[in-house]
Structure formats: structure tokens, C-alpha cells
Coordinates of C-alpha atoms and ligand atoms in Angstrom, one line a residue:
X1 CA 13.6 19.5 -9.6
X2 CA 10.5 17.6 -10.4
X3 CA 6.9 18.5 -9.7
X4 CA 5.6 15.4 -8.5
X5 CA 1.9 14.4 -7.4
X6 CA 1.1 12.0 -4.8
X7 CA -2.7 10.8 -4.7
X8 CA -3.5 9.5 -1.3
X9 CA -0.2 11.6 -0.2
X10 CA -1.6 11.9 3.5
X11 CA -1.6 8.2 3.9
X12 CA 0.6 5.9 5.4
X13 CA 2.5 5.0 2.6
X14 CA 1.9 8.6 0.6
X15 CA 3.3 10.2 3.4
X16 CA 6.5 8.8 3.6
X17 CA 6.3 9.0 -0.1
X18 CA 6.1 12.3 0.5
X19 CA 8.8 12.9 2.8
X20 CA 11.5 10.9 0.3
X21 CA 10.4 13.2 -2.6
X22 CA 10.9 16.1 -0.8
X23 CA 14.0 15.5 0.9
X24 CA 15.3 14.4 -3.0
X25 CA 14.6 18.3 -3.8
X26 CA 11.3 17.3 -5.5
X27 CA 8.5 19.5 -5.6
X28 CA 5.6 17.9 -4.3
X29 CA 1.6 18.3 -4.6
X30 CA -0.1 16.6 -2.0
X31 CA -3.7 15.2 -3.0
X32 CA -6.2 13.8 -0.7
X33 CA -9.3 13.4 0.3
X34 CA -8.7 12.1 3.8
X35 CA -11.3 9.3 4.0
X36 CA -8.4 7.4 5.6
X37 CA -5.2 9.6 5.6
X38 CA -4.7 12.0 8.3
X39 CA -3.3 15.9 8.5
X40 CA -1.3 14.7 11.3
X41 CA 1.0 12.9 8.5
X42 CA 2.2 15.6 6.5
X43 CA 1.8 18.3 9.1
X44 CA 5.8 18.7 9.4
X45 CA 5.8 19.4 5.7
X46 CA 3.0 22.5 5.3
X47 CA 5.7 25.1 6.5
X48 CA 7.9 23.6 3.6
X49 CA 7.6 25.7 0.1
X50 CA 8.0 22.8 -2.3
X51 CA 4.7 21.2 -0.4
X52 CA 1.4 21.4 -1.5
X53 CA -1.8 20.3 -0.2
X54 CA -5.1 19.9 -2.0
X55 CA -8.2 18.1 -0.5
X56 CA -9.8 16.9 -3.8
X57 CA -11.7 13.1 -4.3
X58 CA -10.0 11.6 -7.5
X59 CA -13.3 10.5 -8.7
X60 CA -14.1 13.7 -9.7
X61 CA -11.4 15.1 -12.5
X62 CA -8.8 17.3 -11.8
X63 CA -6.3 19.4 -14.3
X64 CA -2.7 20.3 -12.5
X65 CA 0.8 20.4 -13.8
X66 CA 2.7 17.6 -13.0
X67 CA 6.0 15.9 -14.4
X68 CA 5.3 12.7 -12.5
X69 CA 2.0 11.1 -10.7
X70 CA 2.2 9.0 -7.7
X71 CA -1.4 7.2 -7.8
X72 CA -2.2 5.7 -4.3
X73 CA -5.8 7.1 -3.3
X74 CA -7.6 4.2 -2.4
X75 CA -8.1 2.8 1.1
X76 CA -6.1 -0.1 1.9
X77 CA -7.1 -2.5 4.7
X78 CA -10.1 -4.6 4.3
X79 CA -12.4 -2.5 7.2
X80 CA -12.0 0.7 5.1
X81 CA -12.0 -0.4 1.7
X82 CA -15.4 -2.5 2.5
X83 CA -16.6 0.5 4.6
X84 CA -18.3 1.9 1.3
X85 CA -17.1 -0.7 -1.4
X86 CA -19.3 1.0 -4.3
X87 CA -16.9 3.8 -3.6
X88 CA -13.7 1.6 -3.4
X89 CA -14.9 0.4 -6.9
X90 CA -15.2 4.0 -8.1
X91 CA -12.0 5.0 -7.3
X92 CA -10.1 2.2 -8.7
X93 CA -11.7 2.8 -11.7
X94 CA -12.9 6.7 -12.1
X95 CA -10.3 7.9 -10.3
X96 CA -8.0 5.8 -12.0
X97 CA -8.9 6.6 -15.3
X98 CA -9.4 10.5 -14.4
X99 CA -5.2 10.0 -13.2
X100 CA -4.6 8.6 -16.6
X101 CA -6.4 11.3 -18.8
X102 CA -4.5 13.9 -16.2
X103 CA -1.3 11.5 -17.3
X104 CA -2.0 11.7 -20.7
X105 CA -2.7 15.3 -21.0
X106 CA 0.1 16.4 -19.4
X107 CA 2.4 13.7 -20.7
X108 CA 3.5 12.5 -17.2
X109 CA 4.5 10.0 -16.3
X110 CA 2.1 7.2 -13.3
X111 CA 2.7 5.1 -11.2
X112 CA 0.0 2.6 -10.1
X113 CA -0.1 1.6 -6.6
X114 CA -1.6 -2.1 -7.3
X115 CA -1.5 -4.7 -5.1
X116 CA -0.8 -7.8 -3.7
X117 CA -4.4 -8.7 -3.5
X118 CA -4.6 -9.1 -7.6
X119 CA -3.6 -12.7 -7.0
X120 CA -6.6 -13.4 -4.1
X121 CA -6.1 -16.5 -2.7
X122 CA -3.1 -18.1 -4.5
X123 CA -3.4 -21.6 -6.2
X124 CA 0.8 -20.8 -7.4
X125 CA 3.3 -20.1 -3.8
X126 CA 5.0 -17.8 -3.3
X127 CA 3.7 -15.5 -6.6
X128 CA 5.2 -14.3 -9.6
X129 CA 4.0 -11.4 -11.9
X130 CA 3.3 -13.9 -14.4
X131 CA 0.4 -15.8 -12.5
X132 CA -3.0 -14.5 -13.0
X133 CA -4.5 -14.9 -9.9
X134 CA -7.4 -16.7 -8.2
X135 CA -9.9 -13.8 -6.9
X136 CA -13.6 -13.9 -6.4
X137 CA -15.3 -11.4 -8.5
X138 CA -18.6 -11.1 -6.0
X139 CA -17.1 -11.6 -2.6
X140 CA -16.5 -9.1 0.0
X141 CA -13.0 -8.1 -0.9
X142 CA -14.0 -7.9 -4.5
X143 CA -14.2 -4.1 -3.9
X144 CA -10.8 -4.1 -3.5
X145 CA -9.1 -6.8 -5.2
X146 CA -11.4 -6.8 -8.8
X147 CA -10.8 -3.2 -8.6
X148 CA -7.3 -3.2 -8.1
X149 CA -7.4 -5.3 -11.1
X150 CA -9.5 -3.1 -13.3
X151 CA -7.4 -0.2 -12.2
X152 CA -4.1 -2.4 -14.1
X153 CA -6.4 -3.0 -17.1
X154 CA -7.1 0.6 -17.4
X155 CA -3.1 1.2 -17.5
X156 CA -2.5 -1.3 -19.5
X157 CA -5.2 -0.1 -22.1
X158 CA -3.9 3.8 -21.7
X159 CA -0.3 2.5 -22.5
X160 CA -1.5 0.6 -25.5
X161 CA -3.8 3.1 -26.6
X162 CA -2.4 6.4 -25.6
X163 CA 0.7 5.9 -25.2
X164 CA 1.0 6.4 -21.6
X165 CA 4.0 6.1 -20.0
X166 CA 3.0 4.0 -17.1
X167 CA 4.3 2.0 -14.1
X168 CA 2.8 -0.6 -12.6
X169 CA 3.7 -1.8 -8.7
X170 CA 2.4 -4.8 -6.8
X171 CA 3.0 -4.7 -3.1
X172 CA 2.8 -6.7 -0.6
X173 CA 1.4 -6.2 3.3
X174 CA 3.3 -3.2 4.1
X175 CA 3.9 -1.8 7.9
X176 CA 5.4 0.6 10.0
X177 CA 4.8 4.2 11.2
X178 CA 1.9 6.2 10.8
X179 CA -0.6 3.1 10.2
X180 CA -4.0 4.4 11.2
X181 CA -4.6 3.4 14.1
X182 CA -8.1 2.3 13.9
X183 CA -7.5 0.7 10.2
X184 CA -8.1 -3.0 11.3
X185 CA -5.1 -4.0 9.5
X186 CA -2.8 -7.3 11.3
X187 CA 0.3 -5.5 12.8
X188 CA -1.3 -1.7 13.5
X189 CA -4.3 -4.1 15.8
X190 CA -1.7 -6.7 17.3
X191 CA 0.6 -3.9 18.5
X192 CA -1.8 -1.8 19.8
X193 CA -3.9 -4.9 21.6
X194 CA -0.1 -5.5 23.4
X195 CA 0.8 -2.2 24.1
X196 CA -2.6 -2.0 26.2
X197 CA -2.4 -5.5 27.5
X198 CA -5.7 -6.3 25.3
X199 CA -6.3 -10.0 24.3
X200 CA -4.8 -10.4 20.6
X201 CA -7.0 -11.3 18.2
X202 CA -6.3 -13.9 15.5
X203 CA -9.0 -14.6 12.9
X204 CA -9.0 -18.4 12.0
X205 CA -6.2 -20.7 13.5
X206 CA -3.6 -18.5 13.0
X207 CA -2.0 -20.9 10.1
X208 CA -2.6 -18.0 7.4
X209 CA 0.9 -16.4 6.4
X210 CA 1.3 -13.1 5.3
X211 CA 5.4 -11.6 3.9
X212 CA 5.3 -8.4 6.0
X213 CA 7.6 -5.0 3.9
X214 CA 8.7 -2.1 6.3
X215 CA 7.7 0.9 4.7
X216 CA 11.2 2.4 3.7
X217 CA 12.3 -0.5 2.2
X218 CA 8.6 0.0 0.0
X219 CA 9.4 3.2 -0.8
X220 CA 13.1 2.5 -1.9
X221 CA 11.3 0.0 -4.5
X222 CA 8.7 2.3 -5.8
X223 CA 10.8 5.0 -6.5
X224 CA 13.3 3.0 -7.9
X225 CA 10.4 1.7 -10.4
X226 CA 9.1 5.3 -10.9
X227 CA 13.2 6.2 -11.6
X228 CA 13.8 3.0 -14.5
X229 CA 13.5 2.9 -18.0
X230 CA 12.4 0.6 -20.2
X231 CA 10.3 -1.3 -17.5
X232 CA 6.8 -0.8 -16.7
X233 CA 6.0 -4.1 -14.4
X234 CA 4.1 -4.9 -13.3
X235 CA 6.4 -6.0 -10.7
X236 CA 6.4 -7.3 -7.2
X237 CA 7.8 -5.0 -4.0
X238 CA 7.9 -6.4 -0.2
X239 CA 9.7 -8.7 1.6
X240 CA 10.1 -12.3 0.8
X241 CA 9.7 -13.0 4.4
X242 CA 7.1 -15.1 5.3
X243 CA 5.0 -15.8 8.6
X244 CA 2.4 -17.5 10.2
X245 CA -0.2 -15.1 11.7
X246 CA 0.1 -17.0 15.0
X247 CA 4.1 -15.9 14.7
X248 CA 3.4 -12.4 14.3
X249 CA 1.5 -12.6 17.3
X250 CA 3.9 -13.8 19.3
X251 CA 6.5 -12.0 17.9
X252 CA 4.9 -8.7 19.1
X253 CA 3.7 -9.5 22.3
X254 CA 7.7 -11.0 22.9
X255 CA 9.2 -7.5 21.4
X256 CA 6.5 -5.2 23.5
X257 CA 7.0 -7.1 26.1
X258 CA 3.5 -8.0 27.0
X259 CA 1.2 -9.8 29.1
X260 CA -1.5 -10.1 26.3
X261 CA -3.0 -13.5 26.0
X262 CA -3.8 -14.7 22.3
X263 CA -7.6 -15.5 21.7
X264 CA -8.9 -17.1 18.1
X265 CA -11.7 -15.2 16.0
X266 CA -13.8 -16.6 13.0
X267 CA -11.8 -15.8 9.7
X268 CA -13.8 -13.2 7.6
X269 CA -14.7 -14.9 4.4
X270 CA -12.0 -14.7 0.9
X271 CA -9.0 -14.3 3.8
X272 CA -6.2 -15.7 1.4
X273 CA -4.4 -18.3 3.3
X274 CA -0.8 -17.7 2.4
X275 CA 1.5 -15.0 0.2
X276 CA 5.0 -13.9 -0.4
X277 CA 6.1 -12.3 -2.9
X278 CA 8.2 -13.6 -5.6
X279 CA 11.0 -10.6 -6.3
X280 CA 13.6 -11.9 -8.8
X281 CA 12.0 -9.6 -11.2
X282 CA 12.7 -6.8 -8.5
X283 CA 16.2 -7.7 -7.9
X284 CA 16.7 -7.8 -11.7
X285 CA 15.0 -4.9 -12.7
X286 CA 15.5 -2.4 -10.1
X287 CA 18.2 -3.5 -8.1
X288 CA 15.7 -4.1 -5.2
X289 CA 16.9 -5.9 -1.9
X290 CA 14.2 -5.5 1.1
X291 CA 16.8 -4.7 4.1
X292 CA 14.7 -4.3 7.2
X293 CA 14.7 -7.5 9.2
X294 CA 10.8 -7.7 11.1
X295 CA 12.3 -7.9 14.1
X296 CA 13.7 -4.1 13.6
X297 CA 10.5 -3.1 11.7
X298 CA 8.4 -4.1 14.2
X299 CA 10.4 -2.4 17.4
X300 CA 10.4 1.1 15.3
X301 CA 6.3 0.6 15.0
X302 CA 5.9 -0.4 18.5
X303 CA 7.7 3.0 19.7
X304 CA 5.3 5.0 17.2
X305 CA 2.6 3.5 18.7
X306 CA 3.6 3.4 22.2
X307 CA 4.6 7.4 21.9
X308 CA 0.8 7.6 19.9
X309 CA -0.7 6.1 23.0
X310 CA 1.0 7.4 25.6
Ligands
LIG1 P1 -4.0 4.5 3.5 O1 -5.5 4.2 3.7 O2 -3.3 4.9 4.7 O3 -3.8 5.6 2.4 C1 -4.7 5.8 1.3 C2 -4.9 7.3 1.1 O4 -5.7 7.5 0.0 C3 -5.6 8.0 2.3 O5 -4.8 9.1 2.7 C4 -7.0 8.3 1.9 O6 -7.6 9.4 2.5 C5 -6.7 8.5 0.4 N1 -7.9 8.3 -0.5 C6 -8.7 7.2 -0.5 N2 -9.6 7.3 -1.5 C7 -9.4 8.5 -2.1 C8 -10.0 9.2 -3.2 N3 -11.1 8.7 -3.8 N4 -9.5 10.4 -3.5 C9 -8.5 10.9 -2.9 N5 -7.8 10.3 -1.9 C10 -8.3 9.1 -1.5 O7 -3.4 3.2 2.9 P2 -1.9 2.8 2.5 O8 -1.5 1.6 3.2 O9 -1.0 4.0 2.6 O10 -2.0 2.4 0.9 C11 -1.7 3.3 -0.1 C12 -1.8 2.6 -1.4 O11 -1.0 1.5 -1.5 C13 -3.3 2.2 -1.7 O12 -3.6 2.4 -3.1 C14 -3.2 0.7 -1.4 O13 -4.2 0.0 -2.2 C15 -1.8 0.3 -1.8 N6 -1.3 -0.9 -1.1 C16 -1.0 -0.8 0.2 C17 -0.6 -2.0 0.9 C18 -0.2 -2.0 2.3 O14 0.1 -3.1 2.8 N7 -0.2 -0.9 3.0 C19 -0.5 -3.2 0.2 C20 -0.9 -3.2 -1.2 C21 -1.3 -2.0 -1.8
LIG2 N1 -5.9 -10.6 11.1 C1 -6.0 -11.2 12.3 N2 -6.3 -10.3 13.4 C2 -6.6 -9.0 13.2 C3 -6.4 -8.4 11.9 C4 -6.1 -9.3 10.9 O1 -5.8 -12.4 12.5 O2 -6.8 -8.3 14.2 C5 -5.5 -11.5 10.0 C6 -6.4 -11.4 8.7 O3 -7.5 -12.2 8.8 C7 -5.4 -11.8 7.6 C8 -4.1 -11.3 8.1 O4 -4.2 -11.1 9.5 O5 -5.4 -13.2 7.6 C9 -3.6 -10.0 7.5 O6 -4.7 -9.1 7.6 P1 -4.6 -7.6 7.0 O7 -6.0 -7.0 7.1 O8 -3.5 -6.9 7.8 O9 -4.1 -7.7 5.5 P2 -4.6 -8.6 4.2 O10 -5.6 -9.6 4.7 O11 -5.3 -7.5 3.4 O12 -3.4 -9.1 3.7

């Protein structure tokens, strides 16, 4: 049994996180500060012993026993992490570096939830680990993406430095149960828009294409990573598939059987206009193979969020 801390464990992602590493026989200490994560996610696990809870802002440092950290405290869609972006900054680089100095004091080992978003709007399709990205430092999603950035620096330089044994993951748009429902993000607003017969909204034409990852399939990558020797990353996790925004769209209404009508927004400036990830290095590395077809992912988030708004 491991004692394992998940930062941001009352998230969307943390908390399935969560769920895995307990149902492994892990012991787990749940860290949040629940800017965006929710009680609701992790309330089946407070009865369990091997479940803790702490409300604590990485920013600020923090001295527990751990074997292995899970570092994912940092708001993810673009409405929350531009919300406050000074703080977005600070926790991809305080609280990062306050996780490391935890890391390195109690020779555990992290895991860096990095993202997708470190290659901004990509000049190289689909992306590899080895490209380097084409990100605007000053733009509204700088926030986010420059500190995501910074925050794989900082590993990087602890590894080199201190020895840290790190992990670094990149992944890509990731859906499914227990998205906020209010977090602006593609598939959480398009299935919620159908399910109540609202127009959906597309920002630009609709041409932009994301490579949408159900969230178990994420999980089976990042633990796998957490699990491997001998490879830090970074390395890509999601699913290779890719889409136009417009296809999502219609995808969902056609699954939720709605009546929605489609209606086109102005894009929101830096909105990358393609990605998918590259994962031979996955496949070779970690034996990673995304298995959940959208059309399956989606259907199990529609009945989440047609039971959440019912
Ligand atoms: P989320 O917003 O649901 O979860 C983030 C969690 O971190 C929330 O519970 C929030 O309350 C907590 N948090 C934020 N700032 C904190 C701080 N300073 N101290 C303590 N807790 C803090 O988002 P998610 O989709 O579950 O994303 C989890 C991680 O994965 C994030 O680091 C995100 O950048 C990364 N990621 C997610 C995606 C995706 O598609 N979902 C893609 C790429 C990377
Ligand atoms: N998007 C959209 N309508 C929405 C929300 C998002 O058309 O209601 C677009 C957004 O402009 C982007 C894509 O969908 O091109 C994915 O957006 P999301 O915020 O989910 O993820 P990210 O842009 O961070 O990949």
C-alpha cells in the first residue's frame, strides 16, 4: 500500500484519480482548495478509511508524508484559469515548486499534470513531444499555457538539480463524468445546451479540431506513467482522434437526441486551430492504447448530465 497525494484530487480528473488509487488498495490524501473541484466528487469516498481530505491552496507550502504525488491543482478550462490568471500563474509556478520541495524532502516521487496547451497553436500536426511549441507569451491563455510551461521547467530543473524523481504528462482535451458544469469547456457546454434544447454555441466557424480522451482511458495512461521506470516524459496521453468542432456538435445533438439548432460565436483570441496528439511514444513507453470510441464516451457523459439536470 502506497500513500499517495493527489493535488486538485476533487476535480474532474483528481477524482477519478482518486477512485483508481483507492480501489488499487492505495492510500490516498486528497488536496484541494476547491476553486473549481467540488465535495460532491469525492463525497462516496469520505466514509472510506484510506481517504483523506485536506482543503489547503498549494501556493502556500505544505509538509505531509507521501510515497507518491499526483500534482493536478490548477484550473483547467480557459473561463476558470483566466478567471484570476495572476493566480493561475502562481500556482503553476509556487505551487509547483512548493510540490517539488515537498517531492524532494520526502523523496517521492511527482507526477506533473502538464498539458496539451504547451504547444499553443501548432505550426507541426498532429504533435510530438519533441516540438517546442508556438504559444504567445502575453495573450490571454498565457496564464495557462506559459505556466504550464514554467511548471515543466521547474521539473526539469528539480530532476537535474535535486535529483527528483519526476514524471512529466501532456494531455490532451479530456471529457466525461463529473466536468463542472458551469466550466465553459466544448463538450460539458454542448451537452448541456442539448439536453435543455438551448442553441449550441460554436465559436469561429466551427473548422477548429480538437482529439477528445474519455477520462478512464486518461487515467489508465497516467498511472501507467506514474507505475514505469526509466521514463520520465514528457509524454503525450489522449486519443488520437480528431474532430472538427462543428462535428462534435452535431455529434451530440444526434446522440441526445436534440432539437438544438447550432448558432456561430466570435472565436476568443489564441483559440489554437487544430491538435491531436502524437502517441507512439505512449504506445512504446507505456503500453498505452486509448480504447473508448467518442461515440461511447460521449453517451456515458450525456446520462451524467442528463441525471445532473434532471
Ligand atoms: P478541474 O478544474 O476540474 O480540476 C482542478 C482541481 O484543482 C480543482 O479541484 C481545483 O479546485 C483544484 N485547484 C486549482 N487551483 C488550486 C490550488 N492553487 N491549490 C489547490 N487546489 C487547486 O480540471 P481538470 O480537468 O480535472 O484538470 C486537472 C489537471 O489536468 C489540471 O492541472 C489541468 O491543467 C490538467 N489538464 C486537464 C485537461 C483536460 O482536458 N481536462 C487537459 C490538459 C491538462
Ligand atoms: N468552444 C466552442 N463553444 C463552446 C466552448 C468552446 O466552440 O461553447 C470551442 C473553443 O473555442 C475551442 C474548442 O471548442 O476551439 C475547445 O474548447 P475547450 O475550452 O473545451 O478546450 P481548449 O480550447 O482549451 O482546447
Amino acid at each position: 500500500m502506497k500513500n499517495i497525494l493527489i493535488t486538485g484530487g476533487a476535480g474532474f480528473i483528481g477524482s477519478h484519480l482518486c477512485d483508481r488509487l483507492i480501489e488499487e488498495g492505495n492510500h490516498v490524501i486528497c488536496l484541494d482548495n476547491f476553486f473549481t473541484g467540488s465535495r460532491k466528487n469525492i463525497e462516496h469516498l469520505l466514509d472510506n478509511k484510506e481517504f483523506e481530505l485536506i482543503r489547503h491552496d498549494i501556493i502556500e507550502p505544505i509538509l505531509l508524508e507521501t510515497d507518491e504525488i499526483y500534482n493536478l491543482a490548477c484550473p483547467a478550462s480557459p473561463v476558470h484559469y483566466q478567471f484570476n490568471p495572476i493566480k493561475t500563474v502562481k500556482t503553476n509556478v509556487l505551487g509547483v515548486t512548493n510540490m517539488l520541495d515537498l517531492a524532494d524532502q520526502t523523496k517521492a516521487r511527482i507526477l506533473q499534470a502538464s498539458t496539451s496547451e504547451v504547444y499553443g497553436n501548432p505550426a507541426v500536426h498532429p504533435q510530438k513531444e519533441e516540438y517546442w511549441g508556438n504559444v504567445n507569451p502575453i495573450g490571454i491563455r498565457s496564464c495557462y499555457d506559459e505556466g504550464k510551461r514554467v511548471a515543466e521547467t521547474l521539473m526539469f530543473d528539480f530532476h537535474r538539480q535535486h535529483n527528483v524523481d519526476i514524471r512529466v504528462i501532456r494531455i490532451f482535451n479530456t471529457y466525461g463524468p463529473r466536468m463542472a458544469k458551469n466550466d465553459g469547456r466544448v463538450v460539458s457546454n454542448f451537452i448541456i445546451q442539448a439536453l435543455k434544447g438551448e442553441d449550441i454555441t460554436i465559436y469561429g466557424d466551427g473548422s477548429q479540431t480538437r482529439s477528445f480522451c474519455y477520462v478512464d482511458d486518461l487515467i489508465n495512461g497516467m498511472t501507467a506513467l506514474m507505475n514505469t521506470e526509466n521514463f520520465i516524459g514528457p509524454v503525450n496521453v489522449g486519443n488520437d482522434g480528431e474532430y472538427t468542432i462543428l462535428q462534435l456538435a452535431e455529434k451530440i445533438i444526434k446522440l441526445s437526441n436534440s432539437n438544438s439548432k447550432i448558432v456561430f460565436k466570435p472565436l476568443p483570441s489564441d483559440d489554437p486551430c487544430k491538435r491531436k496528439p502524437d502517441l507512439t511514444l505512449a504506445k512504446e513507453k507505456l503500453g498505452y492504447e486509448p480504447k473508448i470510441h467518442i461515440d461511447d464516451g460521449l453517451t456515458k457523459t450525456i446520462e451524467y448530465f442528463s441525471k445532473k439536470l434532471g
